[in-house]
Amino acid sequence: RATTTASYTGAIVGKLLGSMATCENHMNISSEKTVGGLVGLLVANGSIENSYNTGKIIGNIAGGLVGSAINSELDNEGNKYYTSGYVSNCYNTGEVLGNIAGGIAGRANGYYIVNCIVNSEVKTSDGVCGGVVGYLSLQDMENTPLVSVDENVYGGVMGCRVSGTVSGTHGVLVGEIHCTNTRGKIYIENNVVKQDLYLIGNKNSFATNENAVVEIISNKMSTDNAFEGDFDYDNASYYASNEWV
């Protein structure tokens, strides 16, 4: 078991700007800050593929594979640039506990989580947690000077399967969604969940700006409503079409 007070902690690397594949962790990790089973912080167009975690992960922001995945980084002159990254074909069987907790990622901004499996308990004492991602967002881009940006910056959870349990009334797939930028889209598509909970759990989920798009389609779920509460999408485009099983 490893215990740390570092800002970003992972069994393999604390901060990753690049790619990782075919890695595994079986160690329990505890941190007061941001922690992931493999990577503490995944930035810009970083990626994790074909990897897994079985260890228990505990932190403020905690994820089975990655603590936080943030799609921005600074260039050599100190300017921000944005591009989407992804975590794909990974699985987690280790328990995750945090203020913001996710079976794959605690927090993901501008990232895809694709074809991942979670078969573990994800829980929070008084925060936000989701079976795949605790806090999923696309935000803070429109007010930042950009060096370069993919005009189709996307993020979302697609093709994932959750057969573990999520504590309380949180989202069996995503704990909370925030979409405030004008450039991208959030996709929640083709996922399968077993627990009888809402796909998106927190009542504070929202999307703003007329060019924002949120799609929640072709998911197999156990409840007849995707959200725990009313989804505040203002002028954003919002589509929902799912299968209840």
Short mmCIF file of N, CA and C in Angstrom, two decimals, residues 56-148:
data_model
loop_
_atom_site.label_atom_id
_atom_site.label_comp_id
_atom_site.label_asym_id
_atom_site.label_seq_id
_atom_site.Cartn_x
_atom_site.Cartn_y
_atom_site.Cartn_z
N LYS A 56 -7.26 -0.68 -4.39
CA LYS A 56 -8.20 0.27 -3.79
C LYS A 56 -7.60 1.67 -3.88
N ILE A 57 -8.38 2.64 -4.39
CA ILE A 57 -7.89 3.99 -4.62
C ILE A 57 -8.68 4.97 -3.75
N ILE A 58 -7.97 5.75 -2.92
CA ILE A 58 -8.61 6.70 -2.02
C ILE A 58 -7.94 8.07 -2.18
N GLY A 59 -8.75 9.12 -2.37
CA GLY A 59 -8.19 10.46 -2.49
C GLY A 59 -9.27 11.51 -2.49
N ASN A 60 -8.86 12.78 -2.58
CA ASN A 60 -9.82 13.86 -2.74
C ASN A 60 -10.51 13.76 -4.09
N ILE A 61 -9.70 13.70 -5.16
CA ILE A 61 -10.18 13.36 -6.50
C ILE A 61 -9.57 12.02 -6.84
N ALA A 62 -10.40 10.99 -7.01
CA ALA A 62 -9.90 9.63 -7.15
C ALA A 62 -10.54 8.93 -8.33
N GLY A 63 -9.71 8.20 -9.11
CA GLY A 63 -10.20 7.43 -10.23
C GLY A 63 -9.52 6.07 -10.30
N GLY A 64 -10.24 5.08 -10.77
CA GLY A 64 -9.69 3.74 -10.86
C GLY A 64 -8.45 3.67 -11.73
N LEU A 65 -8.44 4.41 -12.85
CA LEU A 65 -7.28 4.46 -13.74
C LEU A 65 -6.55 5.79 -13.65
N VAL A 66 -7.30 6.91 -13.66
CA VAL A 66 -6.69 8.24 -13.66
C VAL A 66 -7.46 9.16 -12.73
N GLY A 67 -6.72 9.95 -11.94
CA GLY A 67 -7.38 10.88 -11.04
C GLY A 67 -8.11 11.98 -11.79
N SER A 68 -7.35 12.77 -12.56
CA SER A 68 -7.92 13.84 -13.38
C SER A 68 -7.36 13.77 -14.79
N ALA A 69 -8.23 13.94 -15.78
CA ALA A 69 -7.82 14.01 -17.18
C ALA A 69 -8.26 15.37 -17.71
N ILE A 70 -7.32 16.24 -17.98
CA ILE A 70 -7.60 17.63 -18.34
C ILE A 70 -7.02 17.91 -19.73
N ASN A 71 -7.85 18.43 -20.63
CA ASN A 71 -7.42 18.56 -22.03
C ASN A 71 -6.70 19.87 -22.34
N SER A 72 -6.00 20.43 -21.38
CA SER A 72 -5.23 21.65 -21.64
C SER A 72 -3.82 21.51 -21.12
N GLU A 73 -2.91 22.23 -21.75
CA GLU A 73 -1.52 22.25 -21.32
C GLU A 73 -0.92 23.58 -21.76
N LEU A 74 0.19 23.96 -21.16
CA LEU A 74 0.87 25.19 -21.49
C LEU A 74 1.99 24.93 -22.50
N ASP A 75 2.13 25.82 -23.49
CA ASP A 75 3.27 25.71 -24.39
C ASP A 75 4.50 26.35 -23.75
N ASN A 76 5.59 26.42 -24.48
CA ASN A 76 6.84 26.94 -23.93
C ASN A 76 6.77 28.41 -23.56
N GLU A 77 5.78 29.11 -24.10
CA GLU A 77 5.62 30.54 -23.80
C GLU A 77 4.56 30.79 -22.73
N GLY A 78 4.02 29.73 -22.17
CA GLY A 78 3.05 29.87 -21.11
C GLY A 78 1.62 30.05 -21.57
N ASN A 79 1.33 29.82 -22.86
CA ASN A 79 -0.03 29.92 -23.37
C ASN A 79 -0.70 28.55 -23.36
N LYS A 80 -2.01 28.57 -23.15
CA LYS A 80 -2.75 27.32 -23.12
C LYS A 80 -3.12 26.85 -24.52
N TYR A 81 -3.12 25.54 -24.71
CA TYR A 81 -3.71 24.96 -25.91
C TYR A 81 -4.58 23.77 -25.49
N TYR A 82 -5.55 23.44 -26.34
CA TYR A 82 -6.53 22.40 -26.02
C TYR A 82 -6.59 21.36 -27.12
N THR A 83 -6.77 20.12 -26.71
CA THR A 83 -7.03 19.04 -27.64
C THR A 83 -7.59 17.86 -26.86
N SER A 84 -8.40 17.05 -27.47
CA SER A 84 -9.04 15.94 -26.77
C SER A 84 -8.08 14.76 -26.59
N GLY A 85 -8.26 14.05 -25.48
CA GLY A 85 -7.54 12.81 -25.23
C GLY A 85 -8.52 11.71 -24.92
N TYR A 86 -8.02 10.53 -24.57
CA TYR A 86 -8.93 9.42 -24.34
C TYR A 86 -8.33 8.36 -23.42
N VAL A 87 -9.23 7.59 -22.80
CA VAL A 87 -8.91 6.37 -22.08
C VAL A 87 -9.77 5.28 -22.70
N SER A 88 -9.16 4.22 -23.21
CA SER A 88 -9.95 3.21 -23.94
C SER A 88 -9.50 1.79 -23.61
N ASN A 89 -10.47 0.89 -23.70
CA ASN A 89 -10.23 -0.55 -23.53
C ASN A 89 -9.50 -0.85 -22.23
N CYS A 90 -9.97 -0.22 -21.15
CA CYS A 90 -9.39 -0.43 -19.83
C CYS A 90 -10.46 -0.97 -18.88
N TYR A 91 -10.02 -1.51 -17.74
CA TYR A 91 -11.01 -1.93 -16.75
C TYR A 91 -10.47 -1.72 -15.34
N ASN A 92 -11.43 -1.62 -14.42
CA ASN A 92 -11.11 -1.42 -13.01
C ASN A 92 -11.97 -2.32 -12.15
N THR A 93 -11.32 -3.05 -11.23
CA THR A 93 -12.04 -3.86 -10.25
C THR A 93 -11.73 -3.43 -8.83
N GLY A 94 -10.98 -2.33 -8.69
CA GLY A 94 -10.63 -1.85 -7.37
C GLY A 94 -11.60 -0.82 -6.85
N GLU A 95 -11.89 -0.85 -5.58
CA GLU A 95 -12.78 0.12 -4.94
C GLU A 95 -12.20 1.53 -5.07
N VAL A 96 -13.08 2.51 -5.30
CA VAL A 96 -12.66 3.91 -5.43
C VAL A 96 -13.46 4.74 -4.44
N LEU A 97 -12.75 5.54 -3.64
CA LEU A 97 -13.40 6.39 -2.65
C LEU A 97 -12.79 7.79 -2.73
N GLY A 98 -13.64 8.82 -2.88
CA GLY A 98 -13.13 10.18 -2.95
C GLY A 98 -14.22 11.22 -2.82
N ASN A 99 -13.82 12.47 -2.66
CA ASN A 99 -14.78 13.57 -2.69
C ASN A 99 -15.37 13.70 -4.09
N ILE A 100 -14.50 13.52 -5.11
CA ILE A 100 -14.92 13.34 -6.49
C ILE A 100 -14.35 12.00 -6.93
N ALA A 101 -15.21 11.02 -7.21
CA ALA A 101 -14.74 9.66 -7.46
C ALA A 101 -15.36 9.08 -8.72
N GLY A 102 -14.55 8.35 -9.50
CA GLY A 102 -15.04 7.68 -10.69
C GLY A 102 -14.37 6.33 -10.87
N GLY A 103 -15.09 5.38 -11.38
CA GLY A 103 -14.55 4.04 -11.56
C GLY A 103 -13.38 4.00 -12.52
N ILE A 104 -13.37 4.90 -13.52
CA ILE A 104 -12.24 5.03 -14.44
C ILE A 104 -11.49 6.34 -14.19
N ALA A 105 -12.19 7.46 -14.17
CA ALA A 105 -11.57 8.77 -13.94
C ALA A 105 -12.36 9.56 -12.91
N GLY A 106 -11.65 10.18 -11.96
CA GLY A 106 -12.35 11.02 -11.00
C GLY A 106 -12.95 12.23 -11.68
N ARG A 107 -12.11 12.91 -12.48
CA ARG A 107 -12.55 14.08 -13.23
C ARG A 107 -12.03 13.98 -14.66
N ALA A 108 -12.87 14.35 -15.63
CA ALA A 108 -12.46 14.34 -17.03
C ALA A 108 -13.01 15.58 -17.72
N ASN A 109 -12.13 16.42 -18.24
CA ASN A 109 -12.52 17.61 -18.97
C ASN A 109 -12.00 17.51 -20.40
N GLY A 110 -12.94 17.40 -21.37
CA GLY A 110 -12.53 17.28 -22.76
C GLY A 110 -11.88 15.95 -23.09
N TYR A 111 -12.28 14.90 -22.40
CA TYR A 111 -11.72 13.57 -22.63
C TYR A 111 -12.81 12.57 -22.97
N TYR A 112 -12.46 11.60 -23.80
CA TYR A 112 -13.31 10.44 -24.07
C TYR A 112 -12.92 9.30 -23.14
N ILE A 113 -13.93 8.62 -22.60
CA ILE A 113 -13.73 7.35 -21.92
C ILE A 113 -14.47 6.32 -22.77
N VAL A 114 -13.76 5.39 -23.40
CA VAL A 114 -14.33 4.54 -24.44
C VAL A 114 -14.06 3.07 -24.14
N ASN A 115 -15.13 2.25 -24.25
CA ASN A 115 -15.01 0.79 -24.16
C ASN A 115 -14.28 0.34 -22.90
N CYS A 116 -14.66 0.92 -21.77
CA CYS A 116 -14.07 0.55 -20.49
C CYS A 116 -15.09 -0.20 -19.63
N ILE A 117 -14.58 -0.99 -18.70
CA ILE A 117 -15.42 -1.81 -17.82
C ILE A 117 -15.10 -1.48 -16.37
N VAL A 118 -16.14 -1.32 -15.57
CA VAL A 118 -15.99 -1.10 -14.14
C VAL A 118 -16.79 -2.16 -13.40
N ASN A 119 -16.10 -2.94 -12.57
CA ASN A 119 -16.76 -3.94 -11.75
C ASN A 119 -16.23 -3.79 -10.32
N SER A 120 -16.62 -2.69 -9.70
CA SER A 120 -16.14 -2.39 -8.36
C SER A 120 -17.11 -1.43 -7.70
N GLU A 121 -16.85 -1.12 -6.44
CA GLU A 121 -17.66 -0.14 -5.72
C GLU A 121 -17.02 1.24 -5.85
N VAL A 122 -17.85 2.23 -6.19
CA VAL A 122 -17.39 3.62 -6.28
C VAL A 122 -18.24 4.42 -5.31
N LYS A 123 -17.59 5.16 -4.40
CA LYS A 123 -18.39 5.82 -3.38
C LYS A 123 -17.74 7.12 -2.91
N THR A 124 -18.59 7.97 -2.34
CA THR A 124 -18.16 9.24 -1.76
C THR A 124 -18.93 9.45 -0.47
N SER A 125 -18.31 10.15 0.48
CA SER A 125 -19.00 10.41 1.73
C SER A 125 -19.97 11.57 1.60
N ASP A 126 -19.54 12.64 0.90
CA ASP A 126 -20.42 13.80 0.74
C ASP A 126 -20.00 14.60 -0.49
N GLY A 127 -19.77 13.93 -1.61
CA GLY A 127 -19.30 14.60 -2.81
C GLY A 127 -20.03 14.12 -4.05
N VAL A 128 -19.27 13.88 -5.12
CA VAL A 128 -19.82 13.46 -6.40
C VAL A 128 -19.12 12.19 -6.85
N CYS A 129 -19.87 11.19 -7.25
CA CYS A 129 -19.23 9.98 -7.76
C CYS A 129 -20.05 9.38 -8.89
N GLY A 130 -19.35 8.71 -9.81
CA GLY A 130 -19.98 8.05 -10.95
C GLY A 130 -19.29 6.75 -11.24
N GLY A 131 -20.03 5.81 -11.81
CA GLY A 131 -19.46 4.50 -12.10
C GLY A 131 -18.27 4.56 -13.02
N VAL A 132 -18.29 5.49 -14.00
CA VAL A 132 -17.17 5.65 -14.92
C VAL A 132 -16.41 6.94 -14.62
N VAL A 133 -17.12 8.08 -14.56
CA VAL A 133 -16.50 9.38 -14.30
C VAL A 133 -17.29 10.10 -13.20
N GLY A 134 -16.56 10.68 -12.25
CA GLY A 134 -17.24 11.44 -11.22
C GLY A 134 -17.75 12.77 -11.74
N TYR A 135 -16.85 13.54 -12.35
CA TYR A 135 -17.18 14.89 -12.81
C TYR A 135 -16.73 15.01 -14.26
N LEU A 136 -17.68 15.09 -15.18
CA LEU A 136 -17.40 15.15 -16.61
C LEU A 136 -17.72 16.54 -17.12
N SER A 137 -16.76 17.18 -17.81
CA SER A 137 -16.97 18.57 -18.18
C SER A 137 -16.33 18.94 -19.50
N LEU A 138 -16.87 20.01 -20.07
CA LEU A 138 -16.25 20.78 -21.15
C LEU A 138 -16.46 22.23 -20.75
N GLN A 139 -15.41 22.88 -20.29
CA GLN A 139 -15.61 24.21 -19.76
C GLN A 139 -14.33 25.03 -19.77
N ASP A 140 -14.51 26.34 -19.54
CA ASP A 140 -13.44 27.31 -19.36
C ASP A 140 -12.60 27.55 -20.61
N MET A 141 -13.07 27.14 -21.79
CA MET A 141 -12.28 27.34 -23.00
C MET A 141 -12.55 28.70 -23.64
N GLU A 142 -13.80 29.15 -23.57
CA GLU A 142 -14.15 30.32 -24.36
C GLU A 142 -13.55 31.60 -23.81
N ASN A 143 -13.07 31.60 -22.58
CA ASN A 143 -12.52 32.82 -21.99
C ASN A 143 -10.99 32.79 -21.90
N THR A 144 -10.36 31.81 -22.55
CA THR A 144 -8.92 31.64 -22.45
C THR A 144 -8.26 31.87 -23.80
N PRO A 145 -7.19 32.69 -23.88
CA PRO A 145 -6.46 32.85 -25.13
C PRO A 145 -5.92 31.50 -25.60
N LEU A 146 -6.16 31.16 -26.85
CA LEU A 146 -5.78 29.85 -27.36
C LEU A 146 -4.61 29.94 -28.33
N VAL A 147 -3.66 29.05 -28.19
CA VAL A 147 -2.60 28.91 -29.18
C VAL A 147 -3.12 28.06 -30.34
N SER A 148 -3.70 26.94 -30.01
CA SER A 148 -4.31 26.08 -31.02
C SER A 148 -5.44 25.30 -30.37
#
